[in-house]
mmCIF file of C-alpha atoms in Angstrom:
data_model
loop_
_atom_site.group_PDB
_atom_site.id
_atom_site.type_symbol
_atom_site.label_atom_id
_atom_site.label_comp_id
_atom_site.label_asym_id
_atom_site.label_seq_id
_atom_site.Cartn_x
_atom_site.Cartn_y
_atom_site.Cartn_z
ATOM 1 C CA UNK Y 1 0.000 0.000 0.000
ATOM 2 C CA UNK Y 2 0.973 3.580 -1.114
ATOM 3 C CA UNK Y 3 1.739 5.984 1.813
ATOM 4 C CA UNK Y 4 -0.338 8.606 0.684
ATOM 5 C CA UNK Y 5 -3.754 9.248 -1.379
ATOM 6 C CA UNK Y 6 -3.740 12.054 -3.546
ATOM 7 C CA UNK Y 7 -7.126 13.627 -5.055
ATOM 8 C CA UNK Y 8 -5.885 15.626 -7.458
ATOM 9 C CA UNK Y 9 -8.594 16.253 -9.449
ATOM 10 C CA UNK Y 10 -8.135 17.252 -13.243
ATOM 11 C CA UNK Y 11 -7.550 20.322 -14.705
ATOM 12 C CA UNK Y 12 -7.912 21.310 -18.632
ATOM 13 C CA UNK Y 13 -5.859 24.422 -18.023
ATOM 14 C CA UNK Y 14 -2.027 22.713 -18.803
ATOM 15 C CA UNK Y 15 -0.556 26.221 -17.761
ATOM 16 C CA UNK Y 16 -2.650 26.321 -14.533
ATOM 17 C CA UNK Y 17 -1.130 23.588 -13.360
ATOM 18 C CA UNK Y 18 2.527 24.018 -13.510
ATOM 19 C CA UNK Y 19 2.736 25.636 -10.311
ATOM 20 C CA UNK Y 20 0.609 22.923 -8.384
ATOM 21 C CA UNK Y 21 2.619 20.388 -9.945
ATOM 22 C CA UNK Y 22 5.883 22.020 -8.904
ATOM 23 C CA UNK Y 23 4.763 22.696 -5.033
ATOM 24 C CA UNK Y 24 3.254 18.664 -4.657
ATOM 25 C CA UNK Y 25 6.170 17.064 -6.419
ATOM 26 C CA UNK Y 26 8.639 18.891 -3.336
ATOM 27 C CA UNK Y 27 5.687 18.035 -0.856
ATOM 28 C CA UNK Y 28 5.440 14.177 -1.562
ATOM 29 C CA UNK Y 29 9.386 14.103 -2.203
ATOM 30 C CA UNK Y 30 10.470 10.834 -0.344
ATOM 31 C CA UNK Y 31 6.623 9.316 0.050
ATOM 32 C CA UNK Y 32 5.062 6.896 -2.390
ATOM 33 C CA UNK Y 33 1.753 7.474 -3.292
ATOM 34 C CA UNK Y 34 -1.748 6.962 -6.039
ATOM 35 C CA UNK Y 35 -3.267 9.642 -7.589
ATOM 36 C CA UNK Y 36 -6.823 9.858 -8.315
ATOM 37 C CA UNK Y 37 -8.352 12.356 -10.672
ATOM 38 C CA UNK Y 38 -12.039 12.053 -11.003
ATOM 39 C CA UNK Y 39 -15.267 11.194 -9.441
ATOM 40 C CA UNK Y 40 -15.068 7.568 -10.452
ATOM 41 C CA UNK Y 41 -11.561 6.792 -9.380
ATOM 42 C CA UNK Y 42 -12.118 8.571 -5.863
ATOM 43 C CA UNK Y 43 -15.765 6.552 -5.866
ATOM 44 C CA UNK Y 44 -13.717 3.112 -6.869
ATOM 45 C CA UNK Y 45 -10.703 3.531 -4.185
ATOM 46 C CA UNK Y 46 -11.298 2.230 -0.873
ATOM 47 C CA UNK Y 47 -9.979 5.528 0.890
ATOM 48 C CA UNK Y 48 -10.887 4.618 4.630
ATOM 49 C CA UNK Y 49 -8.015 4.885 7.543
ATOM 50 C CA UNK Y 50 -5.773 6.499 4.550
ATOM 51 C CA UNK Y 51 -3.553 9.193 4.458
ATOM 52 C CA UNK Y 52 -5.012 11.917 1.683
ATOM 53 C CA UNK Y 53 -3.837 15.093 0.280
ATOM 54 C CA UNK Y 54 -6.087 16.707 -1.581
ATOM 55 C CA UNK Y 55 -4.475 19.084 -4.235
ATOM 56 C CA UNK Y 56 -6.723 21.380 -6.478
ATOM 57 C CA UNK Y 57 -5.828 23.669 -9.289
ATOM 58 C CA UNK Y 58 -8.774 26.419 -9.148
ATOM 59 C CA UNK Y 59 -7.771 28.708 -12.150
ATOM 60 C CA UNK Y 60 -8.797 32.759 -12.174
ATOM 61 C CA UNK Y 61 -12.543 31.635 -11.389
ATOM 62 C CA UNK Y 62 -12.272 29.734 -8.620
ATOM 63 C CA UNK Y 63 -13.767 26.619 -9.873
ATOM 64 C CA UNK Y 64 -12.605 23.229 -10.480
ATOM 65 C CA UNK Y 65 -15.467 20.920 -12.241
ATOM 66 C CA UNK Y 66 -14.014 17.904 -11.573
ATOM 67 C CA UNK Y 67 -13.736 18.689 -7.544
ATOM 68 C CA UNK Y 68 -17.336 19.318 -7.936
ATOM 69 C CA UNK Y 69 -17.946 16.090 -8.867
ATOM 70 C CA UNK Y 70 -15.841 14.455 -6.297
ATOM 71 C CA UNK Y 71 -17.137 16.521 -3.789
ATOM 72 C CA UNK Y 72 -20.973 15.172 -4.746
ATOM 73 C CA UNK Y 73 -19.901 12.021 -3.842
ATOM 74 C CA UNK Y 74 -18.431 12.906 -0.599
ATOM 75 C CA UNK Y 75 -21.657 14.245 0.446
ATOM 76 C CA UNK Y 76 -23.534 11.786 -0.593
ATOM 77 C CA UNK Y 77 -21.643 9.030 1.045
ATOM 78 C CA UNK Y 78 -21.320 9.821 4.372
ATOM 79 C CA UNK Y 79 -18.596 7.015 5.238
ATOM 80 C CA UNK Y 80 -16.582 7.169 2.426
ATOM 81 C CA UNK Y 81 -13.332 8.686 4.119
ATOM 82 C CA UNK Y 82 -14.078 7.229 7.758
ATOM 83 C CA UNK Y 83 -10.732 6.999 9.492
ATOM 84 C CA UNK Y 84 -8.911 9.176 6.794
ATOM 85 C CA UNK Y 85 -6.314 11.801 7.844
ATOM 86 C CA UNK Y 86 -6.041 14.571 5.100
ATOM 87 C CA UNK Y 87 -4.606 17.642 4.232
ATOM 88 C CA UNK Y 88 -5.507 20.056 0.708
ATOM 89 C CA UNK Y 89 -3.072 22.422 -1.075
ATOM 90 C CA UNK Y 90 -5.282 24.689 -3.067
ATOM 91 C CA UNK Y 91 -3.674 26.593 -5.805
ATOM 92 C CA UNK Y 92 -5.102 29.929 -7.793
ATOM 93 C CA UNK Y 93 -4.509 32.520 -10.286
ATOM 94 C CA UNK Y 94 -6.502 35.215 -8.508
ATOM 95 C CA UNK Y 95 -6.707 36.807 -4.847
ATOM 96 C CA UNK Y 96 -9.586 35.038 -3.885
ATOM 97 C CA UNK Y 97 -11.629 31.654 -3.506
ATOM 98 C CA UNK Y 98 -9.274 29.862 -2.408
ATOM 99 C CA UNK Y 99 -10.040 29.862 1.735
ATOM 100 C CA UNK Y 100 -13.604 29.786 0.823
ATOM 101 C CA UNK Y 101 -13.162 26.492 -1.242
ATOM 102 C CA UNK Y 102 -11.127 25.157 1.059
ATOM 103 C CA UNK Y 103 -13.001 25.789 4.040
ATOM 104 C CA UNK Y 104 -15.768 23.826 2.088
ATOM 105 C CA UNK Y 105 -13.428 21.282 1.120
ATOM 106 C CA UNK Y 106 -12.680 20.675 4.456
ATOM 107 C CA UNK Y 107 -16.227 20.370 5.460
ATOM 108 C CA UNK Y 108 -17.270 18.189 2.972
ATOM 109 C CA UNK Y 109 -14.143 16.081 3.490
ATOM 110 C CA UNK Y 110 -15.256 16.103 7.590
ATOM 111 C CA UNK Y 111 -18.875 14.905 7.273
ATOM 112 C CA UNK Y 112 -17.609 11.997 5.044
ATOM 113 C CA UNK Y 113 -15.191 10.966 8.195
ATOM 114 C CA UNK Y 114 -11.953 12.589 7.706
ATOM 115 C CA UNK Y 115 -9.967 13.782 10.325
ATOM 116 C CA UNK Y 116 -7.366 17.189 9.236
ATOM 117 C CA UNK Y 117 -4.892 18.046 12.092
ATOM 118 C CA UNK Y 118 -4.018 22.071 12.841
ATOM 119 C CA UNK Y 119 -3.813 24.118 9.889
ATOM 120 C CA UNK Y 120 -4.765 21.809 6.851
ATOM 121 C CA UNK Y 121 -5.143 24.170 4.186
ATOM 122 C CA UNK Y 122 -1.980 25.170 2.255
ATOM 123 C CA UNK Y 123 -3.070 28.456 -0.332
ATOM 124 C CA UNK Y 124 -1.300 29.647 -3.061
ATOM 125 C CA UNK Y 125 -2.790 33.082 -4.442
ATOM 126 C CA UNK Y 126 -2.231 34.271 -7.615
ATOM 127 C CA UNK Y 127 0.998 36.455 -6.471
ATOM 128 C CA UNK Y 128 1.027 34.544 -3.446
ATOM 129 C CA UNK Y 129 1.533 37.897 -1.363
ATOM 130 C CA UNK Y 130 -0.403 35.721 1.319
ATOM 131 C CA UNK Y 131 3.352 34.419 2.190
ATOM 132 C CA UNK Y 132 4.970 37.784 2.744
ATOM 133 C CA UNK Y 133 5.575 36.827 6.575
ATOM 134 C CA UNK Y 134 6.202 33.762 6.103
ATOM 135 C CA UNK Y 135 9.215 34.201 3.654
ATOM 136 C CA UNK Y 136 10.580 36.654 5.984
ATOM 137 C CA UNK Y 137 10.477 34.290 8.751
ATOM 138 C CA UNK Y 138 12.164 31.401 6.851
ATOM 139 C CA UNK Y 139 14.484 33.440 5.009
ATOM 140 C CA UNK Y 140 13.224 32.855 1.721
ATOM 141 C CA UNK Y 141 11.109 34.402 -1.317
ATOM 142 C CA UNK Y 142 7.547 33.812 -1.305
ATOM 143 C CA UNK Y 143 7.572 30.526 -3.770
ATOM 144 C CA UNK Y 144 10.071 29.026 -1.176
ATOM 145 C CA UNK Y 145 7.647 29.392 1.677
ATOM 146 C CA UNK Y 146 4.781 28.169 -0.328
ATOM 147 C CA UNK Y 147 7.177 25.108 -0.668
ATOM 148 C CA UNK Y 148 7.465 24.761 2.986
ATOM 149 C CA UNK Y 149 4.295 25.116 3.802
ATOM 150 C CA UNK Y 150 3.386 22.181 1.344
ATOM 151 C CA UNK Y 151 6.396 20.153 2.278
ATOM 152 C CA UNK Y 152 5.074 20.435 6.202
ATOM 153 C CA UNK Y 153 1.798 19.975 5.780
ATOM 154 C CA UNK Y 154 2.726 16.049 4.102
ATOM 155 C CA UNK Y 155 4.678 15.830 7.107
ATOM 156 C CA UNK Y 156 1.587 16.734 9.654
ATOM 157 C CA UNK Y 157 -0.729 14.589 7.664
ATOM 158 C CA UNK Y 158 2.030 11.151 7.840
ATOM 159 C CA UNK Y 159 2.979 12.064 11.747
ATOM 160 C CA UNK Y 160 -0.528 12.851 12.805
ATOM 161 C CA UNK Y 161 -2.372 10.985 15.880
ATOM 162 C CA UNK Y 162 -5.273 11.169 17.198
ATOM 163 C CA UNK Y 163 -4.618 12.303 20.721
ATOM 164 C CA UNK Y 164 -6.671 10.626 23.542
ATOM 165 C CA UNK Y 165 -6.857 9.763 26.942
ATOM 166 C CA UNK Y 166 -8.663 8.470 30.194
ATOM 167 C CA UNK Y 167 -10.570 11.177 31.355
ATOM 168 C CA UNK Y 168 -10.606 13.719 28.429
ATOM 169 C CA UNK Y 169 -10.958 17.349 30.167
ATOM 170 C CA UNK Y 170 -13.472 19.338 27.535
ATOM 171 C CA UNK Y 171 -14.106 22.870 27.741
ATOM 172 C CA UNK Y 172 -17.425 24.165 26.238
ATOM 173 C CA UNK Y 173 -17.583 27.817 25.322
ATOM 174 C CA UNK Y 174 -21.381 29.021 24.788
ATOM 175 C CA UNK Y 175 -23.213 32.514 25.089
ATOM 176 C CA UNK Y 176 -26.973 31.361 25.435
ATOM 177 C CA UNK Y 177 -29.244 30.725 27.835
ATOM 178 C CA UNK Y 178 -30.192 27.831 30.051
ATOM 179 C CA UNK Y 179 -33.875 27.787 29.945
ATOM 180 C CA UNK Y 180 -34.206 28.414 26.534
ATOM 181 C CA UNK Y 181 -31.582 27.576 23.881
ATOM 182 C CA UNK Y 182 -32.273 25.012 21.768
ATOM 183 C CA UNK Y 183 -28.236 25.271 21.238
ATOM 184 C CA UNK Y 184 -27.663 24.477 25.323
ATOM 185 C CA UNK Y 185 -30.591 21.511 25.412
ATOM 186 C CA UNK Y 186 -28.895 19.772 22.532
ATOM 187 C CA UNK Y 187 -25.628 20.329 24.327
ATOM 188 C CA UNK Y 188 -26.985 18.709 27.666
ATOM 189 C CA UNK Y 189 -28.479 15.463 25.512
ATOM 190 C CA UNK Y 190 -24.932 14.888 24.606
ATOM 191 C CA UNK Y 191 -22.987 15.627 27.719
ATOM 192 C CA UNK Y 192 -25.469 13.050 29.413
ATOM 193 C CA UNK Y 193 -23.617 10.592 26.878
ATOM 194 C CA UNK Y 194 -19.863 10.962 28.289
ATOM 195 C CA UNK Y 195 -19.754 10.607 31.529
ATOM 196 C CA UNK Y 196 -15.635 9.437 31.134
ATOM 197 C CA UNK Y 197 -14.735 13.061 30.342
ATOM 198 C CA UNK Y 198 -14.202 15.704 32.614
ATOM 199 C CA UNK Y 199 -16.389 18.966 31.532
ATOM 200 C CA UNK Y 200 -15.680 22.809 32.422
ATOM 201 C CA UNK Y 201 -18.848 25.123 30.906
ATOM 202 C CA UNK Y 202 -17.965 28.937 30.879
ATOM 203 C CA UNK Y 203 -20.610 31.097 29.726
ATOM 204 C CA UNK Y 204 -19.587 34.112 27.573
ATOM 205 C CA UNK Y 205 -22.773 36.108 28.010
ATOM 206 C CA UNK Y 206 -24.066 39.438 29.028
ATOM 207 C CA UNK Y 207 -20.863 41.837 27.572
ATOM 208 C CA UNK Y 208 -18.070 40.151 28.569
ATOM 209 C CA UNK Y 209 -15.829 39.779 26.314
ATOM 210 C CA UNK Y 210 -14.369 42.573 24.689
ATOM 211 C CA UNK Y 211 -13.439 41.636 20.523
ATOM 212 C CA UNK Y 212 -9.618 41.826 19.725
ATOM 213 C CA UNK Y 213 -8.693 45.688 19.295
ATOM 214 C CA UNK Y 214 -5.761 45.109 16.543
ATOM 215 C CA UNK Y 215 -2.666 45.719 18.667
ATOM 216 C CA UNK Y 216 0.182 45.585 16.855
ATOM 217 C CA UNK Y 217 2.251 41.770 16.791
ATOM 218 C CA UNK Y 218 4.584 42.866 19.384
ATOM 219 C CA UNK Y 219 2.158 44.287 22.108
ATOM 220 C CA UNK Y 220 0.302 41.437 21.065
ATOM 221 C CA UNK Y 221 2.854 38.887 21.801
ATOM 222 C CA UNK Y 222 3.686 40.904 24.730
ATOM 223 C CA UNK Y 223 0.842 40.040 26.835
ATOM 224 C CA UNK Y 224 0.420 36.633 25.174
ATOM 225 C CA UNK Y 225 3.894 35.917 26.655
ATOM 226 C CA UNK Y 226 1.937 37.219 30.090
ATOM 227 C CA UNK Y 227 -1.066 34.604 29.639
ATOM 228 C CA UNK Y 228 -3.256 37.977 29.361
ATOM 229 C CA UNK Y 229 -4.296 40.264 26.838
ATOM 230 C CA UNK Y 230 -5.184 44.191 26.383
ATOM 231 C CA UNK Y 231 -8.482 43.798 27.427
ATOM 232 C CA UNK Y 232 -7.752 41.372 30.198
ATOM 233 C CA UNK Y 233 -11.317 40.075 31.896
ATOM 234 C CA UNK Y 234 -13.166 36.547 31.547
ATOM 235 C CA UNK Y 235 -10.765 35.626 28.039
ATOM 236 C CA UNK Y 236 -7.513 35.678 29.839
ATOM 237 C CA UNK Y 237 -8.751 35.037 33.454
ATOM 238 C CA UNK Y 238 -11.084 32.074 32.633
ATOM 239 C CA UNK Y 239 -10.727 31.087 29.148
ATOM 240 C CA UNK Y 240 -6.695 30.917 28.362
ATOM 241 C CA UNK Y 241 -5.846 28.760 31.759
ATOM 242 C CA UNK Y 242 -8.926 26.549 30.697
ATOM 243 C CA UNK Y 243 -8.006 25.968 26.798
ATOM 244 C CA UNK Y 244 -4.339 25.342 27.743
ATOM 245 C CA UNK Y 245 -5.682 22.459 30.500
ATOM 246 C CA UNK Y 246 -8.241 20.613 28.122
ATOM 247 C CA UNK Y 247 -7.823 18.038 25.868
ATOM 248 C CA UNK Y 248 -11.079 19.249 23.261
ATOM 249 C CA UNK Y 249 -12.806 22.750 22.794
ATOM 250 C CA UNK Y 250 -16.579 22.632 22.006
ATOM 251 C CA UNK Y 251 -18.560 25.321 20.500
ATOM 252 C CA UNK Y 252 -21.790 25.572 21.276
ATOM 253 C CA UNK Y 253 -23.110 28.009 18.406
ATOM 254 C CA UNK Y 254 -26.368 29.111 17.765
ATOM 255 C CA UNK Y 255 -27.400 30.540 14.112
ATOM 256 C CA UNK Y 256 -28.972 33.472 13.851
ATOM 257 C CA UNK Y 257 -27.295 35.458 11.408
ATOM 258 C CA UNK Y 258 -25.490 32.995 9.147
ATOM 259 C CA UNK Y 259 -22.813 33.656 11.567
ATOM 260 C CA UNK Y 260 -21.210 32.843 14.550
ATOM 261 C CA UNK Y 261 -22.320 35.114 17.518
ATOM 262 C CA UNK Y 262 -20.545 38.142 19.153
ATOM 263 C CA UNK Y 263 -19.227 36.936 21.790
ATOM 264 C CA UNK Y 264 -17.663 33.427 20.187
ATOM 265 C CA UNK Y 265 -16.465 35.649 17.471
ATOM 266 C CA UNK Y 266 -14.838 37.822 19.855
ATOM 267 C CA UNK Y 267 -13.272 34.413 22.059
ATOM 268 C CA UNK Y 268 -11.961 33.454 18.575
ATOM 269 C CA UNK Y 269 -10.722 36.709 17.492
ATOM 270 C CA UNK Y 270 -8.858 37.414 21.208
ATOM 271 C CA UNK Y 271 -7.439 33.451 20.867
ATOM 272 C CA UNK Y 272 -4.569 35.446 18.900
ATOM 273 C CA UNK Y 273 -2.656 36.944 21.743
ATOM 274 C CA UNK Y 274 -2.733 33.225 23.221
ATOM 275 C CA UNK Y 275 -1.400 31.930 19.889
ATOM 276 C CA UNK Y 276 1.336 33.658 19.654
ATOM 277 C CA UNK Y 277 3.105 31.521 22.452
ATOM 278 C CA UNK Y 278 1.572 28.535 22.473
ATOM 279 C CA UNK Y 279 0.105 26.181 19.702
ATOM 280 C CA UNK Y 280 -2.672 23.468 19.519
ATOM 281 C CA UNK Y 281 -2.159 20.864 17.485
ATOM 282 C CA UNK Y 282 -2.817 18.614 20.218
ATOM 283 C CA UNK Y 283 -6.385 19.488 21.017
ATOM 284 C CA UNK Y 284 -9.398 18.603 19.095
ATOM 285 C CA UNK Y 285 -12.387 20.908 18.154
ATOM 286 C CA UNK Y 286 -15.932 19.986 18.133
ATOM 287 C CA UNK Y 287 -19.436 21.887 17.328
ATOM 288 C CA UNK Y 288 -22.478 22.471 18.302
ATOM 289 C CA UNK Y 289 -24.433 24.431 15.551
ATOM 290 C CA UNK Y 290 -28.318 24.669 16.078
ATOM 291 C CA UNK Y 291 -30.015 27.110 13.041
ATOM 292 C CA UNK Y 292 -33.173 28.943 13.812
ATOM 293 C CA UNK Y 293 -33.904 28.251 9.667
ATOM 294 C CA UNK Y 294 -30.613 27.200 7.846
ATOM 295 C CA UNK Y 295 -27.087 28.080 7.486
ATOM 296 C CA UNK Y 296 -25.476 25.912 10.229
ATOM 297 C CA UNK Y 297 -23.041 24.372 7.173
ATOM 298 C CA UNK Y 298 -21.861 28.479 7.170
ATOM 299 C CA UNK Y 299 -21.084 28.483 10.572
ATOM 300 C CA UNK Y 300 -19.537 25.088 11.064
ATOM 301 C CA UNK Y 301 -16.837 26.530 8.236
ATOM 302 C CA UNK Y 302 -16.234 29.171 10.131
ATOM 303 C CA UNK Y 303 -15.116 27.285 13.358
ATOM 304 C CA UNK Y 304 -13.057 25.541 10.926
ATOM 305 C CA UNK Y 305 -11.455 28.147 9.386
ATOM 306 C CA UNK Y 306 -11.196 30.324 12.778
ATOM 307 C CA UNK Y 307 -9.845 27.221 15.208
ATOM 308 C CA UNK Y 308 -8.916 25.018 12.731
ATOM 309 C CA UNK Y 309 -7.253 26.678 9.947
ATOM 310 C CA UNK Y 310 -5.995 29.553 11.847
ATOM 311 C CA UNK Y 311 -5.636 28.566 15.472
ATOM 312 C CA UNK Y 312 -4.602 24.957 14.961
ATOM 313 C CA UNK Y 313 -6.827 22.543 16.926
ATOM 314 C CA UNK Y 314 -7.317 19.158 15.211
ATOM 315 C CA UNK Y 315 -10.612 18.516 13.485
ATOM 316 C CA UNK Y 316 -11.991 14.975 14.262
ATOM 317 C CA UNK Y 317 -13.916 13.080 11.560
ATOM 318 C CA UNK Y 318 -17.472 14.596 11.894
ATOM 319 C CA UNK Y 319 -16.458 16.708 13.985
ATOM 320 C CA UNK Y 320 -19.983 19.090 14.066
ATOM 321 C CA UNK Y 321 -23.732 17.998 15.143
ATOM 322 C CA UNK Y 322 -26.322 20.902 12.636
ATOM 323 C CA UNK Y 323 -29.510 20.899 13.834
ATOM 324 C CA UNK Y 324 -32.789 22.856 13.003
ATOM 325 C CA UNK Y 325 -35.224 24.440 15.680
ATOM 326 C CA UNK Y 326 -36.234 27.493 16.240
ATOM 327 C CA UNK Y 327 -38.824 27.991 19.117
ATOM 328 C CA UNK Y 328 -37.350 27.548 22.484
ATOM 329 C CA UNK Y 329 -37.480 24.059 23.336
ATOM 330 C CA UNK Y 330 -38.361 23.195 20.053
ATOM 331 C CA UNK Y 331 -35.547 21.026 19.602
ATOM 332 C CA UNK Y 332 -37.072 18.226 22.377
ATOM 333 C CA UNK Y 333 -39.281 17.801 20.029
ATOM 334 C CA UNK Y 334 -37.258 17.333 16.516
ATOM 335 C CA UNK Y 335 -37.828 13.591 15.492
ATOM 336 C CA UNK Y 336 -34.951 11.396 16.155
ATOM 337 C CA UNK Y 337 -32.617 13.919 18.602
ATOM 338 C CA UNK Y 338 -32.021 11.739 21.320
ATOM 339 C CA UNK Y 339 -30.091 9.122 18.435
ATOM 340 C CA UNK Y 340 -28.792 11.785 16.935
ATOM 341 C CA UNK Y 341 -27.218 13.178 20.130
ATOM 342 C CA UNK Y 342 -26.215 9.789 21.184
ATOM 343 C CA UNK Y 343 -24.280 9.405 17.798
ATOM 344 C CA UNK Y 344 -22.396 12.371 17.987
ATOM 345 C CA UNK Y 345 -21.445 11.843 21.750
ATOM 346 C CA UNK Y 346 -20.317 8.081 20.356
ATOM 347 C CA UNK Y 347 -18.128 9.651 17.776
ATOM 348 C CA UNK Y 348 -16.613 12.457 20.275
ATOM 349 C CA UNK Y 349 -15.972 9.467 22.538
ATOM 350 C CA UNK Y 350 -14.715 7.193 20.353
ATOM 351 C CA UNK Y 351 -11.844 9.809 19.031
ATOM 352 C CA UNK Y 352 -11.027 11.246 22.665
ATOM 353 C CA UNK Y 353 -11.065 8.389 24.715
ATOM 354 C CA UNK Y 354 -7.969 6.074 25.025
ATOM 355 C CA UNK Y 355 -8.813 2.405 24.890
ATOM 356 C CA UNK Y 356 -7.504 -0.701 26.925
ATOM 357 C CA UNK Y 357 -5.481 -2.413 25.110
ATOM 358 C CA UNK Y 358 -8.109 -5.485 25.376
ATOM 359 C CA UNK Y 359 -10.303 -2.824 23.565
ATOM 360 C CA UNK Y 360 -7.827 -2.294 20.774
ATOM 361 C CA UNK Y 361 -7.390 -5.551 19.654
#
């Protein structure tokens, strides 16, 4: 068996693709691996408990027709890529589209069962200014850190883990109410489901947390070297000790906008002065997303593109429960719940808990 999958689905464009080619070829150097271009090959392979790197040339427009094929499948076979570990190098020839594909990549790639560790997505813009810092850091021009980035990426998908343990210590963030969220009854159904892990709730309601001001990196870094922050209060008091302690971070995000709310956009946005000491590969992310009408696919790609993508926790293979229900309480009364929240609390156990060994084999 190969070492590595990789969906590379095809491309017309011959002169679109010369600079994928280039940054995947330096990437896989060292690594044996089958390439699979189109719906029917991916829908033939047997791509469960594999290692996958998806690679996708997306022109000036954005669009790749033979993804969109692949990525029908995906969603309509929701165990397709159980027990996969994956990682996507998306390359453009324009400024844009290529975080929102991938953040939908990702997604789709999720609900079929694959697991992406910290930072998964490896973009390459049409001038690929997006590596300015980057190539300062390393040393190198812009191409050169695009390199990198690919080169470590294949390394994080071979090396990656899932970590568990014992008595996994979760820490669920939420802003709603008790007595009525729909968002907070769902996340009681599951919690009544793992009674091996150790739970710490902190509410982020009622004004208290203050959204990231834009200090500059150093002053930034500065107080993230302190454990704190400018604006200091619940983030740094409560949250920071508790996300450095736990082994998985769950979201518990209600839709109302199409978009996460205030306050969990403001944890997110103030994670940065954490990040800039400390990183979080090791812990995994999970969500809660209840929609009031639709949308909750919206907001589960943005926890993946705020936590995952950008602040490194691990995604786990379906790693988000969507619901529907708008009325408070109506969610007791959406048809199948209880199984639904006993399935998701079966998945979040089976990827956090560590098993006897009797167990494994």
């Amino acid at each position: 068996m190969k070492d590595i999958v990789l969906i590379n689905p095809y491309c017309p464009e011959e002169s679109r693709k010369e600079r994928l080619e280039g940054i995947v070829k330096h990437s896989l150097s060292g690594y044996s691996f089958d390439m699979l271009t189109t719906a029917e090959e991916v829908e033939n392979a047997d791509l469960r408990n594999r290692r996958l790197l998806f690679t996708v040339s997306l022109g000036q427009s954005g669009i790749n027709l033979s993804w969109y094929a692949i990525m029908k499948y995906l969603r309509l076979n929701r165990e397709a890529l159980e027990g996969a570990v994956g990682g996507v190098i998306l390359d453009g020839n324009s400024e844009l589209f290529t975080k929102s594909t991938g953040r939908s990549l990702v997604f789709t790639a999720n609900r079929a069962g694959c697991t992406f560790p910290g930072r998964p997505l490896v973009e390459g813009t049409r001038t690929l200014k997006n590596y300015n810092i980057q190539a300062q850091n390393l040393g190198t021009d812009n191409m050169g850190a695009y390199m990198e980035a690919g080169r470590q990426l294949v390394e994080n998908i071979m090396s990656f883990r899932q970590p568990r343990s014992r008595n996994p210590k979760l820490l669920v963030l939420h802003a709603g109410n008790n007595r009525t969220s729909n968002s907070m009854a769902l996340w009681s159904m599951i919690k009544s489901h793992l009674p091996e892990c150790s739970v710490k709730e902190i509410s982020l309601r009622n004004g208290q947390v203050m959204d990231c001001r834009g200090c500059s990196y150093e002053t930034c870094r500065h107080f993230g070297e302190e454990g704190s922050c400018f604006y200091g209060g619940t983030i740094t008091k409560k949250v920071y000790p508790a996300i450095l302690e736990c082994d998985a971070l769950v979201m518990v995000c209600p839709n109302y906008n199409d978009a996460l709310g205030g306050n969990l956009t403001a944890f997110v946005n103030r994670m940065t002065a954490l990040f800039t000491t400390n990183r979080f590969y090791d812990k995994s992310l999970f969500g809660i997303v209840v929609s009031g009408y639709s949308g909750g696919d919206i907001v589960a790609e943005q926890l993946i593109s705020g936590l995952n993508m950008n602040k490194t926790f691990a995604l786990p293979g379906k790693f988000a429960i969507l619901e529907t229900a708008n009325d408070p309480g109506a969610i007791m009364a959406s048809e199948g719940i209880e199984e639904r929240a006993a399935a998701f609390a079966a998945n979040m156990r089976e990827k956090l808990i560590e098993k006897d060994d009797d167990d494994q084999r």
